[in-house]
Tab-separated table of N, CA and C in Angstrom:
chain	number	residue	atom	x	y	z
A	1	MET	N	-19.476	-7.127	6.096
A	1	MET	CA	-18.469	-6.668	5.149
A	1	MET	C	-18.774	-5.409	4.719
A	2	ALA	N	-17.778	-4.630	4.487
A	2	ALA	CA	-17.832	-3.246	4.027
A	2	ALA	C	-18.554	-3.170	2.563
A	3	ASP	N	-19.366	-2.295	2.377
A	3	ASP	CA	-19.973	-2.074	1.088
A	3	ASP	C	-18.988	-1.234	0.265
A	4	VAL	N	-18.400	-1.841	-0.849
A	4	VAL	CA	-17.402	-1.121	-1.518
A	4	VAL	C	-17.850	0.138	-2.166
A	5	ASN	N	-19.164	0.154	-2.394
A	5	ASN	CA	-19.752	1.396	-2.899
A	5	ASN	C	-19.803	2.563	-1.939
A	6	LYS	N	-19.720	2.280	-0.668
A	6	LYS	CA	-19.776	3.265	0.446
A	6	LYS	C	-18.420	3.742	0.818
A	7	ILE	N	-17.465	2.977	0.536
A	7	ILE	CA	-16.105	3.318	0.931
A	7	ILE	C	-15.376	3.968	-0.261
A	8	SER	N	-14.867	5.090	-0.011
A	8	SER	CA	-14.290	5.877	-1.186
A	8	SER	C	-12.756	6.228	-0.911
A	9	PHE	N	-11.954	5.544	-1.581
A	9	PHE	CA	-10.630	6.000	-1.781
A	9	PHE	C	-10.129	5.503	-3.151
A	10	ALA	N	-8.947	6.171	-3.597
A	10	ALA	CA	-8.511	5.779	-4.960
A	10	ALA	C	-8.014	4.485	-4.992
A	11	ARG	N	-8.252	3.888	-6.147
A	11	ARG	CA	-7.682	2.539	-6.449
A	11	ARG	C	-6.151	2.703	-6.562
A	12	LEU	N	-5.481	1.522	-6.314
A	12	LEU	CA	-4.083	1.618	-6.404
A	12	LEU	C	-3.674	1.792	-7.786
A	13	ASN	N	-2.811	2.690	-8.072
A	13	ASN	CA	-2.114	2.917	-9.338
A	13	ASN	C	-0.637	2.991	-9.176
A	14	ASN	N	0.119	3.427	-10.125
A	14	ASN	CA	1.567	3.507	-9.939
A	14	ASN	C	2.074	4.762	-9.198
A	15	GLN	N	1.184	5.600	-8.721
A	15	GLN	CA	1.602	6.766	-8.047
A	15	GLN	C	1.163	6.856	-6.533
A	16	ASN	N	0.269	5.915	-6.033
A	16	ASN	CA	-0.271	6.229	-4.799
A	16	ASN	C	-0.182	5.061	-3.732
A	17	TRP	N	0.879	4.271	-3.917
A	17	TRP	CA	0.978	3.099	-3.006
A	17	TRP	C	1.001	3.377	-1.463
A	18	GLN	N	1.770	4.417	-1.121
A	18	GLN	CA	1.925	4.703	0.370
A	18	GLN	C	0.460	4.974	0.939
A	19	ILE	N	-0.258	5.733	0.309
A	19	ILE	CA	-1.601	6.281	0.876
A	19	ILE	C	-2.586	5.027	0.778
A	20	TRP	N	-2.559	4.433	-0.421
A	20	TRP	CA	-3.444	3.250	-0.708
A	20	TRP	C	-3.023	2.082	0.292
A	21	LYS	N	-1.845	1.863	0.554
A	21	LYS	CA	-1.419	0.752	1.461
A	21	LYS	C	-1.987	0.971	2.871
A	22	PHE	N	-1.920	2.249	3.408
A	22	PHE	CA	-2.426	2.462	4.619
A	22	PHE	C	-3.892	2.347	4.680
A	23	ARG	N	-4.520	2.859	3.681
A	23	ARG	CA	-6.122	2.830	3.730
A	23	ARG	C	-6.583	1.353	3.554
A	24	MET	N	-5.874	0.530	2.757
A	24	MET	CA	-6.216	-0.796	2.515
A	24	MET	C	-5.999	-1.664	3.885
A	25	GLU	N	-4.934	-1.384	4.538
A	25	GLU	CA	-4.649	-2.129	5.750
A	25	GLU	C	-5.751	-1.735	6.739
A	26	MET	N	-6.241	-0.414	6.749
A	26	MET	CA	-7.294	-0.037	7.750
A	26	MET	C	-8.652	-0.731	7.295
A	27	MET	N	-8.910	-0.846	6.004
A	27	MET	CA	-10.095	-1.450	5.636
A	27	MET	C	-10.110	-2.940	6.124
A	28	LEU	N	-9.068	-3.614	5.710
A	28	LEU	CA	-8.887	-5.016	6.090
A	28	LEU	C	-8.971	-5.280	7.575
A	29	THR	N	-8.319	-4.352	8.332
A	29	THR	CA	-8.407	-4.446	9.754
A	29	THR	C	-9.795	-4.292	10.269
A	30	ARG	N	-10.541	-3.198	9.770
A	30	ARG	CA	-11.886	-3.012	10.127
A	30	ARG	C	-12.827	-4.205	9.853
A	31	GLU	N	-12.579	-4.923	8.756
A	31	GLU	CA	-13.320	-6.096	8.407
A	31	GLU	C	-12.841	-7.280	8.996
A	32	GLU	N	-11.812	-7.220	9.951
A	32	GLU	CA	-11.229	-8.374	10.614
A	32	GLU	C	-10.591	-9.421	9.664
A	33	LEU	N	-9.959	-8.839	8.509
A	33	LEU	CA	-9.400	-9.763	7.572
A	33	LEU	C	-7.806	-9.494	7.429
A	34	TRP	N	-7.250	-8.588	8.046
A	34	TRP	CA	-5.937	-8.264	8.073
A	34	TRP	C	-5.014	-9.437	8.429
A	35	TYR	N	-5.474	-10.277	9.365
A	35	TYR	CA	-4.672	-11.348	9.794
A	35	TYR	C	-4.248	-12.342	8.824
A	36	VAL	N	-5.015	-12.484	7.678
A	36	VAL	CA	-4.620	-13.377	6.680
A	36	VAL	C	-3.421	-12.931	5.911
A	37	ILE	N	-3.154	-11.601	5.928
A	37	ILE	CA	-1.897	-11.048	5.360
A	37	ILE	C	-0.822	-10.911	6.383
A	38	GLU	N	-1.154	-10.479	7.448
A	38	GLU	CA	-0.149	-10.285	8.558
A	38	GLU	C	0.484	-11.526	9.220
A	39	ASP	N	-0.451	-12.622	9.450
A	39	ASP	CA	-0.007	-13.814	10.111
A	39	ASP	C	0.429	-14.845	9.027
A	40	GLU	N	1.242	-15.768	9.528
A	40	GLU	CA	1.503	-16.964	8.671
A	40	GLU	C	0.370	-17.746	8.418
A	41	LYS	N	0.283	-18.340	7.269
A	41	LYS	CA	-0.898	-19.316	6.983
A	41	LYS	C	-0.760	-20.524	7.922
A	42	PRO	N	-1.868	-20.826	8.580
A	42	PRO	CA	-1.929	-21.931	9.505
A	42	PRO	C	-1.612	-23.274	8.817
A	43	GLU	N	-1.058	-24.187	9.590
A	43	GLU	CA	-0.738	-25.565	8.985
A	43	GLU	C	-2.112	-26.255	8.613
A	44	THR	N	-3.050	-26.097	9.618
A	44	THR	CA	-4.375	-26.611	9.341
A	44	THR	C	-5.257	-25.440	8.977
A	45	VAL	N	-5.752	-25.303	7.743
A	45	VAL	CA	-6.484	-24.163	7.285
A	45	VAL	C	-7.992	-24.563	7.598
A	46	SER	N	-8.534	-23.572	8.295
A	46	SER	CA	-10.018	-23.730	8.623
A	46	SER	C	-10.849	-23.155	7.497
A	47	LYS	N	-12.114	-23.541	7.572
A	47	LYS	CA	-13.101	-22.961	6.541
A	47	LYS	C	-13.116	-21.439	6.662
A	48	GLN	N	-13.049	-20.991	8.030
A	48	GLN	CA	-13.175	-19.572	8.161
A	48	GLN	C	-11.882	-18.805	7.691
A	49	TRP	N	-10.709	-19.387	7.839
A	49	TRP	CA	-9.534	-18.768	7.271
A	49	TRP	C	-9.677	-18.714	5.762
A	50	THR	N	-10.043	-19.747	5.130
A	50	THR	CA	-10.103	-19.837	3.617
A	50	THR	C	-11.210	-18.742	3.151
A	51	ARG	N	-12.319	-18.717	3.791
A	51	ARG	CA	-13.345	-17.630	3.492
A	51	ARG	C	-12.745	-16.237	3.726
A	52	ASP	N	-12.063	-16.037	4.784
A	52	ASP	CA	-11.482	-14.687	4.966
A	52	ASP	C	-10.354	-14.276	4.020
A	53	ASP	N	-9.644	-15.320	3.639
A	53	ASP	CA	-8.605	-15.111	2.636
A	53	ASP	C	-9.186	-14.717	1.305
A	54	LYS	N	-10.311	-15.469	0.950
A	54	LYS	CA	-10.969	-15.009	-0.250
A	54	LYS	C	-11.585	-13.674	-0.224
A	55	LYS	N	-12.134	-13.258	0.889
A	55	LYS	CA	-12.699	-12.024	1.093
A	55	LYS	C	-11.591	-10.906	0.955
A	56	ALA	N	-10.492	-11.209	1.593
A	56	ALA	CA	-9.294	-10.165	1.573
A	56	ALA	C	-8.810	-9.948	0.110
A	57	ARG	N	-8.697	-11.156	-0.576
A	57	ARG	CA	-8.275	-11.144	-1.880
A	57	ARG	C	-9.187	-10.231	-2.876
A	58	ALA	N	-10.367	-10.578	-2.608
A	58	ALA	CA	-11.553	-9.772	-3.428
A	58	ALA	C	-11.562	-8.332	-3.044
A	59	THR	N	-11.304	-7.985	-1.833
A	59	THR	CA	-11.364	-6.553	-1.491
A	59	THR	C	-10.132	-5.889	-2.047
A	60	ILE	N	-8.964	-6.473	-1.971
A	60	ILE	CA	-7.899	-5.876	-2.678
A	60	ILE	C	-7.960	-5.744	-4.041
A	61	GLY	N	-8.421	-6.811	-4.729
A	61	GLY	CA	-8.763	-6.753	-6.131
A	61	GLY	C	-9.663	-5.793	-6.694
A	62	LEU	N	-10.659	-5.469	-5.778
A	62	LEU	CA	-11.606	-4.355	-6.186
A	62	LEU	C	-11.108	-3.027	-6.039
A	63	PHE	N	-9.928	-2.782	-5.383
A	63	PHE	CA	-9.353	-1.564	-5.114
A	63	PHE	C	-8.143	-1.288	-5.860
A	64	ILE	N	-7.894	-2.061	-6.917
A	64	ILE	CA	-6.633	-1.769	-7.820
A	64	ILE	C	-7.076	-1.380	-9.160
A	65	ASP	N	-6.272	-0.654	-9.793
A	65	ASP	CA	-6.565	-0.133	-11.247
A	65	ASP	C	-6.208	-1.378	-12.057
A	66	ASP	N	-6.728	-1.343	-13.288
A	66	ASP	CA	-6.550	-2.437	-14.282
A	66	ASP	C	-5.043	-2.668	-14.526
A	67	ASN	N	-4.213	-1.652	-14.450
A	67	ASN	CA	-2.711	-1.777	-14.856
A	67	ASN	C	-2.013	-2.551	-13.621
A	68	GLN	N	-2.687	-2.767	-12.573
A	68	GLN	CA	-2.057	-3.599	-11.403
A	68	GLN	C	-2.403	-5.103	-11.521
A	69	PHE	N	-3.439	-5.554	-12.316
A	69	PHE	CA	-3.873	-6.766	-12.264
A	69	PHE	C	-2.687	-7.923	-12.691
A	70	GLY	N	-1.888	-7.422	-13.500
A	70	GLY	CA	-0.800	-8.323	-13.843
A	70	GLY	C	0.064	-8.695	-12.630
A	71	LEU	N	0.072	-7.967	-11.657
A	71	LEU	CA	0.979	-8.117	-10.526
A	71	LEU	C	0.357	-9.154	-9.588
A	72	VAL	N	-0.892	-9.416	-9.724
A	72	VAL	CA	-1.680	-10.225	-8.670
A	72	VAL	C	-2.484	-11.452	-9.290
A	73	LYS	N	-2.568	-11.483	-10.540
A	73	LYS	CA	-3.461	-12.455	-11.271
A	73	LYS	C	-3.050	-13.907	-11.015
A	74	ASN	N	-1.793	-14.169	-10.758
A	74	ASN	CA	-1.333	-15.489	-10.476
A	74	ASN	C	-1.259	-15.833	-9.013
A	75	ALA	N	-1.520	-14.820	-8.205
A	75	ALA	CA	-1.367	-15.039	-6.720
A	75	ALA	C	-2.528	-15.851	-6.118
A	76	ASN	N	-2.254	-16.828	-5.353
A	76	ASN	CA	-3.291	-17.714	-4.896
A	76	ASN	C	-3.667	-17.425	-3.330
A	77	SER	N	-3.240	-16.292	-2.800
A	77	SER	CA	-3.723	-15.931	-1.431
A	77	SER	C	-3.590	-14.367	-1.283
A	78	ALA	N	-4.275	-13.909	-0.392
A	78	ALA	CA	-4.314	-12.516	-0.040
A	78	ALA	C	-2.920	-12.019	0.331
A	79	LYS	N	-2.198	-12.839	1.043
A	79	LYS	CA	-0.771	-12.383	1.514
A	79	LYS	C	0.060	-12.228	0.114
A	80	LYS	N	-0.067	-13.221	-0.688
A	80	LYS	CA	0.691	-13.126	-2.010
A	80	LYS	C	0.287	-11.994	-2.823
A	81	PHE	N	-0.973	-11.575	-2.817
A	81	PHE	CA	-1.530	-10.343	-3.437
A	81	PHE	C	-0.774	-9.189	-2.970
A	82	TRP	N	-0.828	-9.149	-1.556
A	82	TRP	CA	-0.183	-8.017	-0.888
A	82	TRP	C	1.335	-7.990	-1.130
A	83	ASP	N	1.991	-9.166	-1.011
A	83	ASP	CA	3.518	-9.163	-1.137
A	83	ASP	C	3.986	-8.751	-2.537
A	84	ASN	N	3.197	-9.220	-3.581
A	84	ASN	CA	3.481	-8.815	-4.977
A	84	ASN	C	3.329	-7.320	-5.180
A	85	LEU	N	2.268	-6.799	-4.604
A	85	LEU	CA	2.044	-5.328	-4.783
A	85	LEU	C	3.194	-4.557	-4.053
A	86	ARG	N	3.492	-5.018	-2.822
A	86	ARG	CA	4.529	-4.299	-2.154
A	86	ARG	C	5.896	-4.315	-2.746
A	87	GLU	N	6.245	-5.553	-3.223
A	87	GLU	CA	7.540	-5.728	-3.900
A	87	GLU	C	7.590	-4.883	-5.137
A	88	TYR	N	6.566	-4.797	-5.810
A	88	TYR	CA	6.641	-3.904	-6.949
A	88	TYR	C	6.635	-2.351	-6.645
A	89	HIS	N	5.879	-1.928	-5.636
A	89	HIS	CA	5.785	-0.563	-5.423
A	89	HIS	C	6.902	-0.025	-4.385
A	90	GLU	N	7.460	-0.950	-3.742
A	90	GLU	CA	8.560	-0.511	-2.736
A	90	GLU	C	9.860	-1.109	-3.278
A	91	LYS	N	10.123	-0.747	-4.471
A	91	LYS	CA	11.439	-1.194	-5.103
A	91	LYS	C	12.594	-0.850	-4.327
A	92	ASN	N	13.538	-1.648	-4.017
A	92	ASN	CA	14.696	-1.483	-3.235
A	92	ASN	C	15.949	-1.551	-4.102
A	93	THR	N	15.898	-0.563	-5.100
A	93	THR	CA	17.111	-0.587	-5.915
A	93	THR	C	17.750	0.788	-5.909
A	94	VAL	N	18.964	0.844	-6.405
A	94	VAL	CA	19.731	2.133	-6.357
A	94	VAL	C	18.973	3.124	-7.328
A	95	THR	N	18.474	2.596	-8.419
A	95	THR	CA	17.835	3.527	-9.446
A	95	THR	C	16.530	4.089	-8.775
A	96	SER	N	15.748	3.267	-8.028
A	96	SER	CA	14.555	3.811	-7.465
A	96	SER	C	14.895	4.857	-6.360
A	97	ARG	N	15.890	4.606	-5.567
A	97	ARG	CA	16.351	5.566	-4.620
A	97	ARG	C	16.806	6.908	-5.148
A	98	VAL	N	17.611	6.771	-6.302
A	98	VAL	CA	18.139	7.917	-6.954
A	98	VAL	C	16.945	8.796	-7.557
A	99	SER	N	16.020	8.035	-8.077
A	99	SER	CA	14.906	8.781	-8.648
A	99	SER	C	14.060	9.481	-7.588
A	100	LEU	N	13.862	8.818	-6.446
A	100	LEU	CA	13.062	9.428	-5.406
A	100	LEU	C	13.906	10.646	-4.741
A	101	LEU	N	15.256	10.439	-4.634
A	101	LEU	CA	16.064	11.711	-4.149
A	101	LEU	C	15.980	12.865	-5.163
A	102	LYS	N	16.021	12.458	-6.415
A	102	LYS	CA	15.833	13.540	-7.456
A	102	LYS	C	14.535	14.408	-7.340
A	103	LYS	N	13.427	13.569	-7.071
A	103	LYS	CA	12.145	14.196	-6.955
A	103	LYS	C	12.233	15.060	-5.589
A	104	LEU	N	12.835	14.542	-4.536
A	104	LEU	CA	12.809	15.287	-3.362
A	104	LEU	C	13.604	16.605	-3.464
A	105	CYS	N	14.641	16.471	-4.158
A	105	CYS	CA	15.580	17.732	-4.323
A	105	CYS	C	14.993	18.710	-5.286
A	106	SER	N	14.118	18.234	-6.203
A	106	SER	CA	13.681	19.269	-7.220
A	106	SER	C	12.218	19.661	-6.851
A	107	LEU	N	11.708	19.252	-5.689
A	107	LEU	CA	10.380	19.679	-5.322
A	107	LEU	C	10.502	21.041	-4.701
A	108	ASN	N	9.684	22.029	-5.280
A	108	ASN	CA	9.587	23.419	-4.847
A	108	ASN	C	8.216	23.724	-4.548
A	109	LEU	N	8.058	24.468	-3.602
A	109	LEU	CA	6.691	25.100	-3.277
A	109	LEU	C	6.481	26.344	-4.215
A	110	GLN	N	5.476	26.221	-5.066
A	110	GLN	CA	5.174	27.278	-5.878
A	110	GLN	C	4.421	28.449	-5.105
A	111	GLU	N	4.678	29.684	-5.466
A	111	GLU	CA	4.018	30.699	-4.798
A	111	GLU	C	2.434	30.641	-5.021
A	112	GLY	N	1.695	30.598	-3.961
A	112	GLY	CA	0.318	30.611	-3.916
A	112	GLY	C	-0.166	29.128	-3.840
A	113	SER	N	0.815	28.129	-3.754
A	113	SER	CA	0.418	26.789	-3.681
A	113	SER	C	-0.010	26.419	-2.293
A	114	ASP	N	-0.580	25.270	-2.107
A	114	ASP	CA	-1.045	24.841	-0.791
A	114	ASP	C	0.099	24.177	0.063
A	115	LEU	N	0.553	24.911	1.155
A	115	LEU	CA	1.652	24.321	1.889
A	115	LEU	C	1.357	22.998	2.471
A	116	GLU	N	0.165	22.765	3.016
A	116	GLU	CA	-0.155	21.599	3.629
A	116	GLU	C	-0.050	20.347	2.654
A	117	ASN	N	-0.452	20.610	1.420
A	117	ASN	CA	-0.276	19.590	0.359
A	117	ASN	C	1.230	19.296	-0.028
A	118	HIS	N	2.004	20.414	0.003
A	118	HIS	CA	3.358	20.303	-0.245
A	118	HIS	C	4.146	19.508	0.796
A	119	LEU	N	3.784	19.711	2.100
A	119	LEU	CA	4.293	18.945	3.098
A	119	LEU	C	3.890	17.441	3.087
A	120	MET	N	2.705	17.240	2.704
A	120	MET	CA	2.212	15.884	2.550
A	120	MET	C	3.069	15.150	1.397
A	121	VAL	N	3.327	15.747	0.368
A	121	VAL	CA	4.182	15.265	-0.727
A	121	VAL	C	5.545	14.892	-0.254
A	122	LEU	N	6.059	15.909	0.543
A	122	LEU	CA	7.466	15.606	1.036
A	122	LEU	C	7.491	14.384	2.025
A	123	ASP	N	6.440	14.285	2.864
A	123	ASP	CA	6.377	13.228	3.877
A	123	ASP	C	6.316	11.941	3.097
A	124	ASP	N	5.484	11.966	1.965
A	124	ASP	CA	5.339	10.667	1.251
A	124	ASP	C	6.662	10.311	0.506
A	125	LEU	N	7.376	11.273	0.126
A	125	LEU	CA	8.648	10.991	-0.519
A	125	LEU	C	9.748	10.386	0.533
A	126	PHE	N	9.688	11.031	1.768
A	126	PHE	CA	10.524	10.340	2.726
A	126	PHE	C	10.052	8.934	3.069
A	127	ASP	N	8.801	8.670	3.157
A	127	ASP	CA	8.320	7.342	3.417
A	127	ASP	C	8.784	6.407	2.395
A	128	ARG	N	8.659	6.870	1.140
A	128	ARG	CA	9.031	5.964	0.015
A	128	ARG	C	10.515	5.729	-0.062
A	129	LEU	N	11.352	6.708	0.339
A	129	LEU	CA	12.810	6.483	0.462
A	129	LEU	C	13.184	5.521	1.486
A	130	MET	N	12.522	5.616	2.635
A	130	MET	CA	12.763	4.662	3.643
A	130	MET	C	12.335	3.151	3.278
A	131	ASN	N	11.186	3.090	2.544
A	131	ASN	CA	10.737	1.753	2.081
A	131	ASN	C	11.612	1.236	0.972
A	132	ALA	N	12.366	2.151	0.309
A	132	ALA	CA	13.250	1.698	-0.607
A	132	ALA	C	14.667	1.369	-0.122
A	133	GLY	N	14.807	1.415	1.162
A	133	GLY	CA	16.056	1.020	1.848
A	133	GLY	C	17.070	2.168	2.139
A	134	LEU	N	16.596	3.409	1.967
A	134	LEU	CA	17.459	4.511	2.253
A	134	LEU	C	17.357	4.709	3.722
A	135	ASN	N	18.455	4.813	4.405
A	135	ASN	CA	18.406	5.019	5.812
A	135	ASN	C	18.419	6.599	6.164
A	136	CYS	N	17.246	7.201	6.132
A	136	CYS	CA	17.062	8.502	6.458
A	136	CYS	C	16.030	8.790	7.438
A	137	LYS	N	16.041	9.852	8.150
A	137	LYS	CA	15.093	10.184	9.034
A	137	LYS	C	14.048	11.128	8.462
A	138	ASN	N	12.780	10.848	8.622
A	138	ASN	CA	11.745	11.664	8.160
A	138	ASN	C	11.597	12.915	9.080
A	139	PRO	N	11.825	14.112	8.630
A	139	PRO	CA	11.735	15.257	9.455
A	139	PRO	C	10.344	15.622	9.890
A	140	PHE	N	9.427	15.034	9.298
A	140	PHE	CA	7.953	15.261	9.562
A	140	PHE	C	7.392	14.424	10.612
A	141	GLU	N	8.162	13.351	11.023
A	141	GLU	CA	7.671	12.488	12.035
A	141	GLU	C	8.114	12.945	13.493
A	142	SER	N	7.231	12.819	14.507
A	142	SER	CA	7.596	13.394	15.734
A	142	SER	C	8.567	12.343	16.407
A	143	GLN	N	9.236	12.756	17.309
A	143	GLN	CA	10.196	11.913	18.088
A	143	GLN	C	9.612	10.884	18.880
Protein backbone atom coordinates (compact mmCIF):
# COMPACT_ATOMS: atom_id res chain seq x y z
CA MET A 1 0.00 0.00 0.00
CA ALA A 2 1.20 3.50 -0.80
CA ASP A 3 2.55 5.49 2.09
CA VAL A 4 0.28 8.54 2.13
CA ASN A 5 3.14 10.65 3.47
CA LYS A 6 5.25 9.84 0.39
CA ILE A 7 2.56 10.67 -2.16
CA SER A 8 2.04 14.37 -2.59
CA PHE A 9 -0.91 15.93 -4.29
CA ALA A 10 -3.52 18.40 -3.15
CA ARG A 11 -6.51 17.11 -1.25
CA LEU A 12 -9.85 17.43 -3.00
CA ASN A 13 -11.49 20.81 -2.47
CA ASN A 14 -14.12 22.74 -4.38
CA GLN A 15 -11.68 23.91 -7.08
CA ASN A 16 -9.55 20.94 -8.10
CA TRP A 17 -11.85 18.03 -8.97
CA GLN A 18 -10.52 17.39 -12.50
CA ILE A 19 -6.89 17.09 -11.47
CA TRP A 20 -7.66 15.33 -8.19
CA LYS A 21 -9.92 12.81 -9.94
CA PHE A 22 -7.15 11.82 -12.35
CA ARG A 23 -4.51 11.53 -9.63
CA MET A 24 -6.76 9.53 -7.32
CA GLU A 25 -7.68 7.13 -10.11
CA MET A 26 -3.97 6.65 -10.85
CA MET A 27 -3.21 6.06 -7.17
CA LEU A 28 -6.00 3.51 -6.76
CA THR A 29 -4.96 1.82 -10.01
CA ARG A 30 -1.36 1.66 -8.81
CA GLU A 31 -2.54 0.05 -5.57
CA GLU A 32 -4.79 -2.36 -7.54
CA LEU A 33 -7.90 -0.95 -5.86
CA TRP A 34 -9.59 0.87 -8.75
CA TYR A 35 -11.68 -2.20 -9.60
CA VAL A 36 -13.89 -1.70 -6.50
CA ILE A 37 -14.99 1.61 -8.01
CA GLU A 38 -15.00 0.73 -11.69
CA ASP A 39 -16.59 -2.74 -11.54
CA GLU A 40 -19.99 -3.69 -10.21
CA LYS A 41 -20.02 -5.13 -6.70
CA PRO A 42 -19.92 -8.93 -6.99
CA GLU A 43 -22.97 -10.88 -5.88
CA THR A 44 -20.75 -12.96 -3.63
CA VAL A 45 -18.43 -10.57 -1.85
CA SER A 46 -15.04 -12.06 -0.98
CA LYS A 47 -12.89 -11.09 1.98
CA GLN A 48 -10.37 -9.65 -0.50
CA TRP A 49 -13.01 -7.44 -2.14
CA THR A 50 -14.19 -6.21 1.28
CA ARG A 51 -10.60 -5.47 2.33
CA ASP A 52 -9.87 -3.65 -0.96
CA ASP A 53 -13.08 -1.63 -0.71
CA LYS A 54 -12.12 -0.47 2.79
CA LYS A 55 -8.61 0.44 1.60
CA ALA A 56 -9.99 2.41 -1.33
CA ARG A 57 -12.45 4.26 0.94
CA ALA A 58 -9.68 5.08 3.39
CA THR A 59 -7.39 6.29 0.62
CA ILE A 60 -10.06 8.57 -0.82
CA GLY A 61 -10.97 9.81 2.66
CA LEU A 62 -7.38 10.73 3.43
CA PHE A 63 -7.13 12.85 0.28
CA ILE A 64 -10.18 15.08 0.71
CA ASP A 65 -10.44 18.37 2.56
CA ASP A 66 -12.67 18.63 5.61
CA ASN A 67 -15.32 20.49 3.60
CA GLN A 68 -15.82 17.35 1.46
CA PHE A 69 -16.58 14.95 4.32
CA GLY A 70 -20.29 15.73 4.27
CA LEU A 71 -20.44 14.32 0.75
CA VAL A 72 -19.08 10.90 1.76
CA LYS A 73 -19.75 10.40 5.45
CA ASN A 74 -22.83 8.21 4.89
CA ALA A 75 -21.42 6.28 1.92
CA ASN A 76 -20.85 2.60 2.67
CA SER A 77 -18.55 1.72 -0.24
CA ALA A 78 -15.66 3.21 -2.18
CA LYS A 79 -17.84 3.32 -5.30
CA LYS A 80 -20.46 5.34 -3.41
CA PHE A 81 -17.70 7.66 -2.09
CA TRP A 82 -16.56 8.21 -5.68
CA ASP A 83 -20.07 8.60 -7.09
CA ASN A 84 -21.06 11.15 -4.43
CA LEU A 85 -17.95 13.22 -5.09
CA ARG A 86 -18.39 13.01 -8.87
CA GLU A 87 -22.07 13.97 -8.72
CA TYR A 88 -21.25 17.00 -6.60
CA HIS A 89 -18.27 18.21 -8.61
CA GLU A 90 -19.56 17.37 -12.09
CA LYS A 91 -22.85 19.18 -11.77
CA ASN A 92 -24.87 18.82 -14.93
CA THR A 93 -27.09 21.88 -14.63
CA VAL A 94 -27.67 24.87 -16.86
CA THR A 95 -26.39 27.12 -14.08
CA SER A 96 -23.10 25.25 -13.79
CA ARG A 97 -22.61 25.27 -17.57
CA VAL A 98 -23.32 29.02 -17.77
CA SER A 99 -20.93 29.66 -14.91
CA LEU A 100 -18.18 27.66 -16.62
CA LEU A 101 -18.82 29.40 -19.96
CA LYS A 102 -18.56 32.78 -18.22
CA LYS A 103 -15.23 31.76 -16.71
CA LEU A 104 -14.01 30.56 -20.09
CA CYS A 105 -15.07 33.74 -21.89
CA SER A 106 -13.61 36.06 -19.27
CA LEU A 107 -10.27 34.29 -18.98
CA ASN A 108 -7.45 36.49 -20.23
CA LEU A 109 -3.73 35.89 -20.30
CA GLN A 110 -2.13 38.76 -18.44
CA GLU A 111 1.05 40.21 -19.83
CA GLY A 112 4.02 38.47 -18.27
CA SER A 113 1.88 35.54 -17.08
CA ASP A 114 2.73 31.90 -17.61
CA LEU A 115 1.30 30.76 -20.97
CA GLU A 116 1.56 27.07 -20.11
CA ASN A 117 -0.44 27.59 -16.91
CA HIS A 118 -3.03 29.62 -18.81
CA LEU A 119 -3.47 26.81 -21.35
CA MET A 120 -3.83 24.28 -18.55
CA VAL A 121 -6.61 26.39 -16.99
CA LEU A 122 -8.35 26.56 -20.38
CA ASP A 123 -8.01 22.81 -20.83
CA ASP A 124 -9.48 22.23 -17.38
CA LEU A 125 -12.45 24.49 -18.16
CA PHE A 126 -13.17 22.59 -21.38
CA ASP A 127 -13.02 19.28 -19.48
CA ARG A 128 -15.38 20.63 -16.84
CA LEU A 129 -17.80 21.87 -19.51
CA MET A 130 -17.86 18.44 -21.15
CA ASN A 131 -18.41 16.78 -17.77
CA ALA A 132 -21.27 19.21 -17.16
CA GLY A 133 -22.96 17.94 -20.32
CA LEU A 134 -22.01 20.65 -22.80
CA ASN A 135 -21.25 19.08 -26.14
CA CYS A 136 -18.10 20.94 -27.12
CA LYS A 137 -14.76 19.91 -28.53
CA ASN A 138 -11.68 20.61 -26.46
CA PRO A 139 -9.28 22.43 -28.82
CA PHE A 140 -6.33 21.27 -26.71
CA GLU A 141 -6.91 17.56 -27.28
CA SER A 142 -5.23 15.91 -30.23
CA GLN A 143 -7.32 14.24 -32.90
